[in-house]
Amino acid sequence: MDGQFYYSVATTGIYCRPSCPSRTANPKNVSFHESVADAEAAGFRACKRCKPDQPSAELQNAAIVARVCRLIEQAEEIPPLNELAKTVGLSPGYFHRMFKSITGVTPKGYAAAHRAGKVRDELKRSDTVTSAIYDAGFNSSGRFYENSDEMLGMTPTDYRAGGANAEIRFAVGECSLGSILVAKSEKGVCAILLGDDPDMLVRDLQDRFPRARLTGGNAEFENLVARVVGLIEAPRLGLDLPLDVRGTAFQQRVWAALREIPAGTTATYADIARKIGAPTSVRAVAGACAANALAVAIPCHRVVKSDGALSGYRWGVERKRALIDREAAAA
């Protein structure tokens, strides 16, 4: 509630933020004010501990992190942690924790994600892959190719062609929750989609990989679909298959945390935010859950609201309820 109201204490003559760490005052001596101006007009002075007449610590920290983000984006090389911390006058350890708490990723993770995004943009604009690599800030092609598959999910040439050379096999089947589409790239399962209309699922896959070669699965691929359906019908079995997980650095962290939620249990969005070290990023966690394209394999259905109620699920709240109930019964 910081910034929403302030309180003053008659016996001390000061006013504070709701979050002030000072000792709790006797309620009979406390008055409330809508603004700093109201508190000062009533004759109270600002607390020297919580400094209510200055921007909140949260806003100040956010401004520091935003400043560092701009420095990272403009740097040709990823700056060392010590150098970034020194720039803003903080210790490396405190700065690292603060940055991760606000952004959900470490400074190094943010820098890597920014560079990956820059590479993708340059590959679309540059005449050659080599030009894109150097324009994105890499000093050698060797360093880029060491991480290119993780950054792009395919070779730079294929990405530049819009994924035109990537082959994705898929098949549509039926399960107790309706229609299911399973797709697999060379790296692993890249999509598990649920719905009522098989054609809509295929169109969704086409939208995700507009220039890839989509090929219907063969008899061997049908076995893969059967294993995924088995996961839905009996979640306790798990899915021991390689996944091709594509997302931002923050999304990857959220999805990794989701996979650690045991079957038969649930966690709140706030729980996940705390687990990845970003307690203020609850809304961003919900966004990462909504962006998940691997139903059940990345169990975003196990995340609920703080009061235990079921929130939105991209494949329908009824499916979410069915999955949770099924897993609880099996457990």
Tab-separated table of C-alpha atoms in Angstrom:
chain	number	residue	atom	x	y	z
A	1	MET	CA	0.000	0.000	0.000
A	2	ASP	CA	3.019	2.316	-0.155
A	3	GLY	CA	1.952	5.504	-1.899
A	4	GLN	CA	-1.741	4.787	-1.278
A	5	PHE	CA	-1.792	6.407	2.160
A	6	TYR	CA	0.475	7.575	4.997
A	7	TYR	CA	0.132	7.460	8.759
A	8	SER	CA	1.308	9.834	11.459
A	9	VAL	CA	2.017	9.320	15.165
A	10	ALA	CA	0.927	12.111	17.492
A	11	THR	CA	3.507	11.324	20.198
A	12	THR	CA	6.500	11.533	17.831
A	13	GLY	CA	5.237	14.174	15.384
A	14	ILE	CA	6.341	12.172	12.346
A	15	TYR	CA	4.551	10.498	9.436
A	16	CYS	CA	5.531	7.243	7.707
A	17	ARG	CA	4.849	4.857	4.857
A	18	PRO	CA	2.721	1.753	5.640
A	19	SER	CA	5.892	-0.337	5.183
A	20	CYS	CA	8.018	1.608	7.668
A	21	PRO	CA	10.143	-0.819	9.772
A	22	SER	CA	9.849	1.328	12.886
A	23	ARG	CA	8.164	-0.032	16.020
A	24	THR	CA	4.385	-0.304	15.800
A	25	ALA	CA	2.724	2.745	17.353
A	26	ASN	CA	-0.159	2.730	19.799
A	27	PRO	CA	-3.302	2.845	17.605
A	28	LYS	CA	-4.832	5.670	19.640
A	29	ASN	CA	-1.929	7.920	18.604
A	30	VAL	CA	-2.187	7.114	14.882
A	31	SER	CA	-3.868	9.198	12.184
A	32	PHE	CA	-4.100	8.507	8.444
A	33	HIS	CA	-3.429	10.834	5.495
A	34	GLU	CA	-4.101	10.491	1.797
A	35	SER	CA	-0.895	12.240	0.727
A	36	VAL	CA	2.427	13.616	1.900
A	37	ALA	CA	1.012	17.119	1.548
A	38	ASP	CA	-1.895	16.269	3.865
A	39	ALA	CA	0.443	14.864	6.513
A	40	GLU	CA	2.764	17.873	6.392
A	41	ALA	CA	-0.168	20.309	6.404
A	42	ALA	CA	-1.236	18.650	9.656
A	43	GLY	CA	2.149	19.548	11.146
A	44	PHE	CA	3.992	16.224	10.880
A	45	ARG	CA	7.539	15.767	9.566
A	46	ALA	CA	8.856	12.926	7.388
A	47	CYS	CA	10.291	9.801	9.005
A	48	LYS	CA	14.049	9.488	8.504
A	49	ARG	CA	13.870	5.682	8.206
A	50	CYS	CA	11.246	5.138	5.493
A	51	LYS	CA	11.617	8.615	3.886
A	52	PRO	CA	7.962	8.957	2.788
A	53	ASP	CA	8.662	12.293	1.070
A	54	GLN	CA	11.035	10.590	-1.386
A	55	PRO	CA	10.383	7.972	-4.106
A	56	SER	CA	9.890	4.492	-2.634
A	57	ALA	CA	12.830	2.099	-2.480
A	58	GLU	CA	11.027	-0.096	-5.006
A	59	LEU	CA	10.787	2.745	-7.516
A	60	GLN	CA	14.391	3.740	-6.919
A	61	ASN	CA	15.576	0.162	-7.418
A	62	ALA	CA	13.478	-0.174	-10.572
A	63	ALA	CA	15.086	2.992	-11.942
A	64	ILE	CA	18.546	1.580	-11.193
A	65	VAL	CA	17.733	-1.690	-12.918
A	66	ALA	CA	16.289	0.132	-15.940
A	67	ARG	CA	19.490	2.167	-16.179
A	68	VAL	CA	21.607	-1.002	-16.079
A	69	CYS	CA	19.419	-2.654	-18.714
A	70	ARG	CA	20.123	0.263	-21.077
A	71	LEU	CA	23.864	-0.091	-20.373
A	72	ILE	CA	23.726	-3.811	-21.166
A	73	GLU	CA	21.814	-3.177	-24.384
A	74	GLN	CA	24.323	-0.573	-25.580
A	75	ALA	CA	27.482	-2.511	-24.656
A	76	GLU	CA	29.375	-4.348	-27.390
A	77	GLU	CA	30.491	-7.029	-24.902
A	78	ILE	CA	28.452	-8.367	-21.968
A	79	PRO	CA	29.721	-6.263	-19.015
A	80	PRO	CA	31.045	-8.158	-15.950
A	81	LEU	CA	28.810	-8.173	-12.873
A	82	ASN	CA	31.379	-6.244	-10.815
A	83	GLU	CA	31.519	-3.490	-13.424
A	84	LEU	CA	27.712	-3.121	-13.565
A	85	ALA	CA	27.423	-3.030	-9.768
A	86	LYS	CA	30.191	-0.419	-9.517
A	87	THR	CA	28.416	1.762	-12.086
A	88	VAL	CA	25.377	2.107	-9.800
A	89	GLY	CA	27.347	2.187	-6.550
A	90	LEU	CA	26.201	-1.156	-5.137
A	91	SER	CA	27.939	-4.320	-4.010
A	92	PRO	CA	27.911	-7.130	-6.626
A	93	GLY	CA	25.916	-9.478	-4.390
A	94	TYR	CA	23.211	-6.970	-3.479
A	95	PHE	CA	22.965	-5.709	-7.061
A	96	HIS	CA	22.653	-9.264	-8.428
A	97	ARG	CA	19.796	-10.070	-6.010
A	98	MET	CA	18.004	-6.786	-6.719
A	99	PHE	CA	18.260	-7.165	-10.497
A	100	LYS	CA	16.955	-10.731	-10.383
A	101	SER	CA	14.110	-9.779	-8.027
A	102	ILE	CA	12.861	-7.037	-10.358
A	103	THR	CA	13.438	-8.608	-13.795
A	104	GLY	CA	13.171	-12.307	-12.987
A	105	VAL	CA	16.541	-13.051	-14.611
A	106	THR	CA	20.171	-12.416	-13.750
A	107	PRO	CA	22.130	-9.590	-15.441
A	108	LYS	CA	23.956	-12.239	-17.483
A	109	GLY	CA	20.661	-13.868	-18.455
A	110	TYR	CA	19.209	-10.518	-19.484
A	111	ALA	CA	22.292	-9.754	-21.580
A	112	ALA	CA	22.127	-13.157	-23.280
A	113	ALA	CA	18.413	-12.780	-24.028
A	114	HIS	CA	18.948	-9.279	-25.422
A	115	ARG	CA	21.790	-10.467	-27.639
A	116	ALA	CA	19.686	-13.410	-28.861
A	117	GLY	CA	16.903	-11.002	-29.787
A	118	LYS	CA	19.384	-8.774	-31.585
A	119	VAL	CA	20.682	-11.759	-33.546
A	120	ARG	CA	17.157	-12.667	-34.647
A	121	ASP	CA	16.527	-9.101	-35.797
A	122	GLU	CA	19.841	-8.882	-37.651
A	123	LEU	CA	19.285	-12.203	-39.411
A	124	LYS	CA	16.093	-10.772	-40.892
A	125	ARG	CA	17.817	-7.575	-42.069
A	126	SER	CA	21.384	-8.495	-43.008
A	127	ASP	CA	22.476	-9.711	-46.414
A	128	THR	CA	24.537	-12.575	-44.946
A	129	VAL	CA	24.627	-14.619	-41.781
A	130	THR	CA	28.188	-13.411	-41.116
A	131	SER	CA	27.081	-9.770	-41.248
A	132	ALA	CA	24.245	-10.508	-38.832
A	133	ILE	CA	26.628	-12.177	-36.382
A	134	TYR	CA	29.003	-9.211	-36.223
A	135	ASP	CA	26.223	-6.606	-36.290
A	136	ALA	CA	24.684	-8.328	-33.247
A	137	GLY	CA	27.893	-7.744	-31.292
A	138	PHE	CA	29.717	-11.066	-31.576
A	139	ASN	CA	33.452	-10.676	-32.119
A	140	SER	CA	33.799	-14.065	-33.780
A	141	SER	CA	31.513	-16.436	-35.619
A	142	GLY	CA	32.861	-19.309	-33.516
A	143	ARG	CA	31.478	-17.837	-30.291
A	144	PHE	CA	28.104	-17.333	-31.937
A	145	TYR	CA	27.816	-20.842	-33.370
A	146	GLU	CA	28.583	-22.315	-29.943
A	147	ASN	CA	25.197	-21.001	-28.756
A	148	SER	CA	23.260	-20.583	-32.004
A	149	ASP	CA	21.092	-23.667	-31.579
A	150	GLU	CA	20.042	-22.590	-28.079
A	151	MET	CA	19.337	-19.039	-29.286
A	152	LEU	CA	17.408	-19.872	-32.440
A	153	GLY	CA	16.281	-23.487	-32.175
A	154	MET	CA	17.751	-24.130	-35.650
A	155	THR	CA	20.713	-23.147	-37.792
A	156	PRO	CA	21.154	-19.409	-38.534
A	157	THR	CA	20.588	-20.030	-42.241
A	158	ASP	CA	17.306	-21.824	-41.590
A	159	TYR	CA	16.166	-19.103	-39.184
A	160	ARG	CA	17.004	-16.421	-41.742
A	161	ALA	CA	14.777	-18.279	-44.185
A	162	GLY	CA	11.928	-18.145	-41.682
A	163	GLY	CA	12.381	-21.749	-40.602
A	164	ALA	CA	11.743	-22.865	-44.168
A	165	ASN	CA	14.164	-25.790	-43.874
A	166	ALA	CA	13.004	-26.961	-40.454
A	167	GLU	CA	10.939	-30.132	-40.528
A	168	ILE	CA	8.236	-30.673	-37.953
A	169	ARG	CA	6.286	-33.905	-37.760
A	170	PHE	CA	2.837	-33.852	-36.200
A	171	ALA	CA	-0.222	-35.958	-35.642
A	172	VAL	CA	-3.682	-35.368	-34.228
A	173	GLY	CA	-5.370	-37.842	-31.931
A	174	GLU	CA	-8.136	-38.078	-29.366
A	175	CYS	CA	-8.019	-38.356	-25.593
A	176	SER	CA	-10.447	-38.003	-22.709
A	177	LEU	CA	-9.978	-34.207	-22.818
A	178	GLY	CA	-10.844	-33.894	-26.523
A	179	SER	CA	-8.547	-33.550	-29.512
A	180	ILE	CA	-4.781	-33.440	-29.058
A	181	LEU	CA	-2.019	-32.424	-31.457
A	182	VAL	CA	1.570	-33.481	-30.862
A	183	ALA	CA	4.426	-31.992	-32.900
A	184	LYS	CA	8.131	-32.811	-32.842
A	185	SER	CA	11.170	-31.037	-34.281
A	186	GLU	CA	14.668	-32.439	-34.581
A	187	LYS	CA	15.338	-31.329	-30.991
A	188	GLY	CA	12.247	-32.842	-29.387
A	189	VAL	CA	8.522	-32.369	-28.763
A	190	CYS	CA	7.794	-28.723	-29.610
A	191	ALA	CA	4.011	-28.556	-29.229
A	192	ILE	CA	1.242	-30.364	-27.360
A	193	LEU	CA	-2.053	-28.633	-28.075
A	194	LEU	CA	-5.514	-29.469	-26.730
A	195	GLY	CA	-8.902	-28.447	-28.098
A	196	ASP	CA	-12.270	-29.430	-29.483
A	197	ASP	CA	-11.558	-28.902	-33.197
A	198	PRO	CA	-8.648	-30.851	-34.810
A	199	ASP	CA	-8.498	-28.399	-37.723
A	200	MET	CA	-8.070	-25.485	-35.334
A	201	LEU	CA	-5.159	-27.275	-33.679
A	202	VAL	CA	-3.438	-27.762	-37.040
A	203	ARG	CA	-3.948	-24.086	-37.896
A	204	ASP	CA	-2.470	-23.139	-34.525
A	205	LEU	CA	0.611	-25.223	-35.340
A	206	GLN	CA	0.885	-23.592	-38.773
A	207	ASP	CA	0.748	-20.151	-37.169
A	208	ARG	CA	3.557	-21.105	-34.794
A	209	PHE	CA	5.808	-22.433	-37.554
A	210	PRO	CA	4.619	-20.584	-40.687
A	211	ARG	CA	7.507	-21.568	-42.969
A	212	ALA	CA	8.549	-24.912	-41.574
A	213	ARG	CA	7.839	-28.158	-43.426
A	214	LEU	CA	4.926	-29.727	-41.556
A	215	THR	CA	4.789	-33.459	-42.176
A	216	GLY	CA	2.208	-35.933	-40.996
A	217	GLY	CA	3.548	-38.505	-38.563
A	218	ASN	CA	4.197	-42.121	-39.524
A	219	ALA	CA	3.455	-45.277	-37.536
A	220	GLU	CA	6.465	-44.674	-35.290
A	221	PHE	CA	5.251	-41.157	-34.579
A	222	GLU	CA	1.858	-42.530	-33.573
A	223	ASN	CA	3.654	-44.246	-30.690
A	224	LEU	CA	4.880	-40.834	-29.530
A	225	VAL	CA	1.334	-39.497	-29.599
A	226	ALA	CA	0.202	-42.520	-27.603
A	227	ARG	CA	2.825	-41.768	-24.934
A	228	VAL	CA	1.612	-38.176	-24.652
A	229	VAL	CA	-2.005	-39.331	-24.410
A	230	GLY	CA	-0.851	-41.754	-21.719
A	231	LEU	CA	0.562	-38.802	-19.773
A	232	ILE	CA	-2.848	-37.111	-19.849
A	233	GLU	CA	-4.702	-40.237	-18.787
A	234	ALA	CA	-2.147	-41.242	-16.104
A	235	PRO	CA	-0.047	-38.187	-15.121
A	236	ARG	CA	1.937	-40.109	-12.508
A	237	LEU	CA	3.727	-41.956	-15.341
A	238	GLY	CA	5.531	-38.780	-16.417
A	239	LEU	CA	6.853	-38.020	-19.903
A	240	ASP	CA	10.442	-39.113	-20.435
A	241	LEU	CA	10.907	-37.436	-23.815
A	242	PRO	CA	13.193	-34.628	-25.017
A	243	LEU	CA	11.391	-31.292	-25.310
A	244	ASP	CA	12.083	-28.458	-27.724
A	245	VAL	CA	11.195	-25.572	-25.416
A	246	ARG	CA	11.265	-22.168	-27.097
A	247	GLY	CA	10.776	-18.969	-25.150
A	248	THR	CA	12.409	-15.970	-23.549
A	249	ALA	CA	14.890	-16.329	-20.696
A	250	PHE	CA	12.168	-15.432	-18.185
A	251	GLN	CA	9.664	-17.880	-19.699
A	252	GLN	CA	12.263	-20.646	-19.600
A	253	ARG	CA	12.802	-20.025	-15.879
A	254	VAL	CA	9.057	-20.137	-15.187
A	255	TRP	CA	8.561	-23.317	-17.228
A	256	ALA	CA	11.458	-25.021	-15.475
A	257	ALA	CA	9.841	-24.189	-12.116
A	258	LEU	CA	6.485	-25.564	-13.302
A	259	ARG	CA	8.061	-28.902	-14.126
A	260	GLU	CA	9.202	-29.190	-10.512
A	261	ILE	CA	5.626	-29.069	-9.150
A	262	PRO	CA	4.789	-32.673	-8.169
A	263	ALA	CA	1.752	-34.296	-9.790
A	264	GLY	CA	-1.225	-34.134	-7.467
A	265	THR	CA	-0.229	-30.772	-5.975
A	266	THR	CA	-0.672	-27.147	-6.995
A	267	ALA	CA	1.226	-23.897	-6.549
A	268	THR	CA	0.172	-20.278	-6.806
A	269	TYR	CA	1.547	-17.751	-9.266
A	270	ALA	CA	3.159	-16.001	-6.302
A	271	ASP	CA	4.823	-19.295	-5.268
A	272	ILE	CA	6.391	-19.629	-8.716
A	273	ALA	CA	7.490	-15.979	-8.724
A	274	ARG	CA	9.260	-16.513	-5.402
A	275	LYS	CA	10.797	-19.788	-6.559
A	276	ILE	CA	12.486	-18.161	-9.554
A	277	GLY	CA	13.703	-15.274	-7.400
A	278	ALA	CA	11.300	-12.658	-8.787
A	279	PRO	CA	8.605	-12.211	-6.079
A	280	THR	CA	7.180	-9.056	-7.687
A	281	SER	CA	6.724	-10.682	-11.116
A	282	VAL	CA	3.455	-12.514	-10.426
A	283	ARG	CA	1.729	-11.059	-13.478
A	284	ALA	CA	4.695	-11.942	-15.709
A	285	VAL	CA	4.582	-15.507	-14.375
A	286	ALA	CA	0.920	-15.721	-15.401
A	287	GLY	CA	1.896	-14.472	-18.857
A	288	ALA	CA	4.577	-17.149	-19.171
A	289	CYS	CA	2.030	-19.812	-18.209
A	290	ALA	CA	-0.315	-18.528	-20.907
A	291	ALA	CA	2.493	-18.689	-23.504
A	292	ASN	CA	3.219	-22.354	-22.811
A	293	ALA	CA	2.668	-24.516	-25.917
A	294	LEU	CA	3.455	-27.862	-24.274
A	295	ALA	CA	0.277	-28.805	-22.430
A	296	VAL	CA	0.761	-31.224	-19.515
A	297	ALA	CA	4.481	-31.750	-20.329
A	298	ILE	CA	5.035	-28.283	-18.853
A	299	PRO	CA	2.245	-28.448	-16.251
A	300	CYS	CA	0.930	-24.898	-16.163
A	301	HIS	CA	-2.424	-26.416	-15.154
A	302	ARG	CA	-0.948	-26.945	-11.667
A	303	VAL	CA	-0.776	-23.188	-11.026
A	304	VAL	CA	-3.779	-21.608	-9.290
A	305	LYS	CA	-4.725	-18.239	-7.818
A	306	SER	CA	-3.708	-17.301	-4.285
A	307	ASP	CA	-7.154	-18.264	-2.961
A	308	GLY	CA	-6.972	-21.670	-4.626
A	309	ALA	CA	-9.438	-20.770	-7.394
A	310	LEU	CA	-8.743	-21.846	-10.955
A	311	SER	CA	-7.724	-18.989	-13.225
A	312	GLY	CA	-7.584	-18.945	-17.011
A	313	TYR	CA	-6.089	-21.847	-18.945
A	314	ARG	CA	-5.390	-21.536	-22.640
A	315	TRP	CA	-7.028	-24.908	-23.277
A	316	GLY	CA	-10.077	-24.234	-21.111
A	317	VAL	CA	-10.669	-24.080	-17.357
A	318	GLU	CA	-12.694	-27.318	-17.455
A	319	ARG	CA	-9.673	-29.179	-18.819
A	320	LYS	CA	-7.553	-27.595	-16.097
A	321	ARG	CA	-9.975	-28.772	-13.431
A	322	ALA	CA	-10.085	-32.272	-14.925
A	323	LEU	CA	-6.273	-32.530	-14.971
A	324	ILE	CA	-5.920	-31.324	-11.372
A	325	ASP	CA	-8.659	-33.672	-10.117
A	326	ARG	CA	-7.172	-36.596	-12.047
A	327	GLU	CA	-3.692	-36.014	-10.665
A	328	ALA	CA	-4.985	-35.573	-7.117
A	329	ALA	CA	-6.902	-38.844	-7.328
A	330	ALA	CA	-3.870	-40.676	-8.682
A	331	ALA	CA	-1.655	-39.278	-5.949
